[in-house]
Amino acid sequence: MTVSAPARCPIDHSQFTQATAQKGPTGCPISHGAADFNPFGDAYQQDPPEYVRWAREQEPVFFSPQLGYWVVTRFDDIKAIFRDNLTFSPSIALEKITPTGDEANAVLASYGFALNRTLVNEDEPAHMPRRRALMEPFTPEELKHHEPMVRELAREYVDRFINDGSADLVDQMLWEVPLTVAMHFLGVPKDDMDTLRQYSIAHTVNTWGRPKPEEQVAVAHAVGNFWQYAGKVLDKMRADPEAPGWMQYGIRKQREMPEVVTDSYLHSMMMAGIVAAHETTANATANAMKLLLQHPKVWREICEDPSLIANAVEECLRHNGSVAAWRRLVTQDAVIGGQAIPAGSKLLIVTSSANHDEQHFVDADFFDIHRDNASDHLTFGYGSHQCMGKNLARMEMQIFLEEFTRRLPHMRLSEQEFSYVPNTSFRGPEHLWVQWDTAQNPERKDPAVLQAQQAVRIGESSGSVSRSMVVASTEQIAQGVLRVRLKAPDGRDLPRWTPGSHIDLQCGDTGISRQYSLCGSPEQTDSFEVAVLREEHSRGGSEWMHTQLQPGMRVQMRGPRNHFKLDESAGHLILVAGGIGITPIASMAARAKALGISYEIHYSGSQRARMALLKSLQELHGDRLHVYVGEEGRRADYSDLLAIAKTGAQIYACGPQRMLQGLEQASRHWPEDSLRVEHFSSTLGGLDPAKEHGFEVELRESGITLQVRKDETLLDALRSANIDVECDCREGLCGSCEVPVLAGDIDHRDMVLTRSERAACTKMMSCCSRARTAESKIVL
Ligand code: HEM
Ligand code: FES
């Protein structure tokens, strides 16, 4: 491997003056954090995102000499790696992270062990055709068939301990049920389940763990046996290929496309598939239960309102998922997060750290089952290799949580220390002791409890994310401007937010909702504050807020979200507000002051009496505040203000469209991206309607014709017409939104189809590809 020093390393190595004398493969000195990084130690096992917090904050991409891997910790970098599976090959995903010694290797060889490419570690162009060929059993319709079996197992296992008053949920249920589900899903004959069950853990230690030299031989024997046994089970399946099961489905597909679904794939998947489907889900549920019981108010909330379970599952997978990190091999010199990484390097991408990245998740460490982007987590990976079994896992987790919340709402965590099997990737407590008072079991008083059922949500929508809030106070703070303070009904802490964040408030049951920037102090976690301007031509929203909101009233809200983030590394901030646009700008100014960033505020309004927050801004910011009041004859001159482009300065603006256009014109000669304006939501999914055209789609079988507008995707148009189409990435990467094409001239924009598949034009990715011209109708 040739290793060359990067042209420019973005890390400030002066902070490492005390560092070890070690140098990384790029010639840069290695920091203490990097030198000490040990993913097999207890600190990583207990809390991986916390263990690499220092890296996420200061050295997001670093070389670990102990592991021999580059470690990547931030959300955007990791997502970009998942997105590009040619530069970042998944081929090492199942490679032993700790190379075994000669003796163990000889043992494995004696069993003919040849675990090879499956899906998760297969490169293109072999991977995508195989993924597509094997996808059908994972569609929501197919998964529905497994729901009664999962429910029955969950019921039966809880029956076994419900009258005991305490249980180790892992040993007594969570380890076995997902394994049994996995075996059913794969199609393993009942007689073989017990044997396979015993072997599966050895595979995890062999692949992702660091067995001691004296353990390696025993592990190798177990893995070798597992391999041989998997082969035998596969032979049995081949003898009865019409039996139900994903493996049998693969065996049938092999007849049609032997070069896509190979023998080597089938044997390897027979073994790897059990681990993929079993431990991931068992650990994820154990982690989720631990987290929920550690937050009794949240636990109570989902017990009272099971419709929250689906999103709670996503938030648990984000906050405390069962896959802590994943791996990729760098196939050509690359740059990750500004750090040059030579070809041949191995990457440990710490997805659990990405899931706690403040740049992507508001108050990332806060456990918030109402978080509306919780399902953005990377626990299932992302892009073309994203977990195919994610909806099976979601279904299982939702059913387990539903069973526990319904039958054991009074359960609590017992005093205990948690232990984990040391490995880089799979993570869950080995035991999870809980206890409860059996006299309080709800089914003793009301047997109907046993019958209640919450629908499983495994499609696009991950469930209810809105939060119920109470209006704590309302106050007129300027003419036509109402300040509204909202609290959680049980007074619990709310997520911290960052300047520029907004929330969506629902106007009672009118069906109208409005977005408002948060004002007040982000550190104040007991309430949210917004300022609502009564619009002259209100379409109902602001009018409702001003006339209907009363202290004590319940309202529904979503968020906070932030699409208008402040760059805290800016050298100087020019903060410009027009009218009620002052709300995000005021919190940005307060933050700039607190951080000691140089800043100036320019605040315009038509009448002084209508300008909110003026007095407090004057008090806090003194002569950094410039006020322009129309009726007093003072108007902001943006050409003058921005006449000289200042390097390192950023302009943040919120206000009426006219003001924003003026700023855009006046800042043309500034470096690109200097001007950042508030735009609430992007519903265009990356489409630029100015450059697109609408087109027609005929759905031959159903006899429907649809118009796809220039600002929507085919996927959106199909879904609006109530036609279910799967989708994972919405970026043309994963292949899940494929639709068959009967006729049409298609502009293929995905990364999934091969050149010949494009030319054949028999399928397309509905999330991104379109008709080539407005005239060319597509027939599906
Ligand atoms: C791939 C996690 C459950 C089958 C993956 C990947 C991860 C993952 C991280 C690699 C993604 C990437 O490289 O982008 C999980 C977690 C689960 C879970 C956290 C439970 C909570 C399951 C289940 C199955 C399954 C129940 C059922 C068989 C697969 C398959 C792939 C995969 C087949 C390979 C997809 C491909 O490479 O195209 N999973 N998984 N997983 N998972 Fe899961
Ligand atoms: Fe992933 Fe379309 S290719 S959703």
Coordinates of C-alpha atoms and ligand atoms in Angstrom, one line a residue, residues 715 726-737 752 765-768, ligand 2:
L715 CA -42.7 8.4 -6.4
E726 CA -41.3 1.3 -1.2
C727 CA -38.5 3.8 -0.8
D728 CA -35.5 4.1 1.4
C729 CA -33.0 6.7 0.2
R730 CA -35.0 8.9 -2.2
E731 CA -31.8 9.7 -3.9
G732 CA -31.5 6.9 -6.5
L733 CA -29.1 4.9 -4.5
C734 CA -30.9 1.9 -3.0
G735 CA -33.1 0.4 -5.6
S736 CA -36.1 0.1 -3.4
C737 CA -38.4 2.4 -5.4
V752 CA -28.6 1.6 -9.4
M765 CA -36.3 4.3 -10.0
S766 CA -39.4 6.4 -9.2
C767 CA -37.7 8.6 -6.6
C768 CA -35.5 10.4 -9.1
Ligands
FES2 FE1 -33.7 4.6 -3.1 FE2 -35.3 5.4 -5.0 S1 -33.4 4.4 -5.2 S2 -35.7 5.3 -2.9

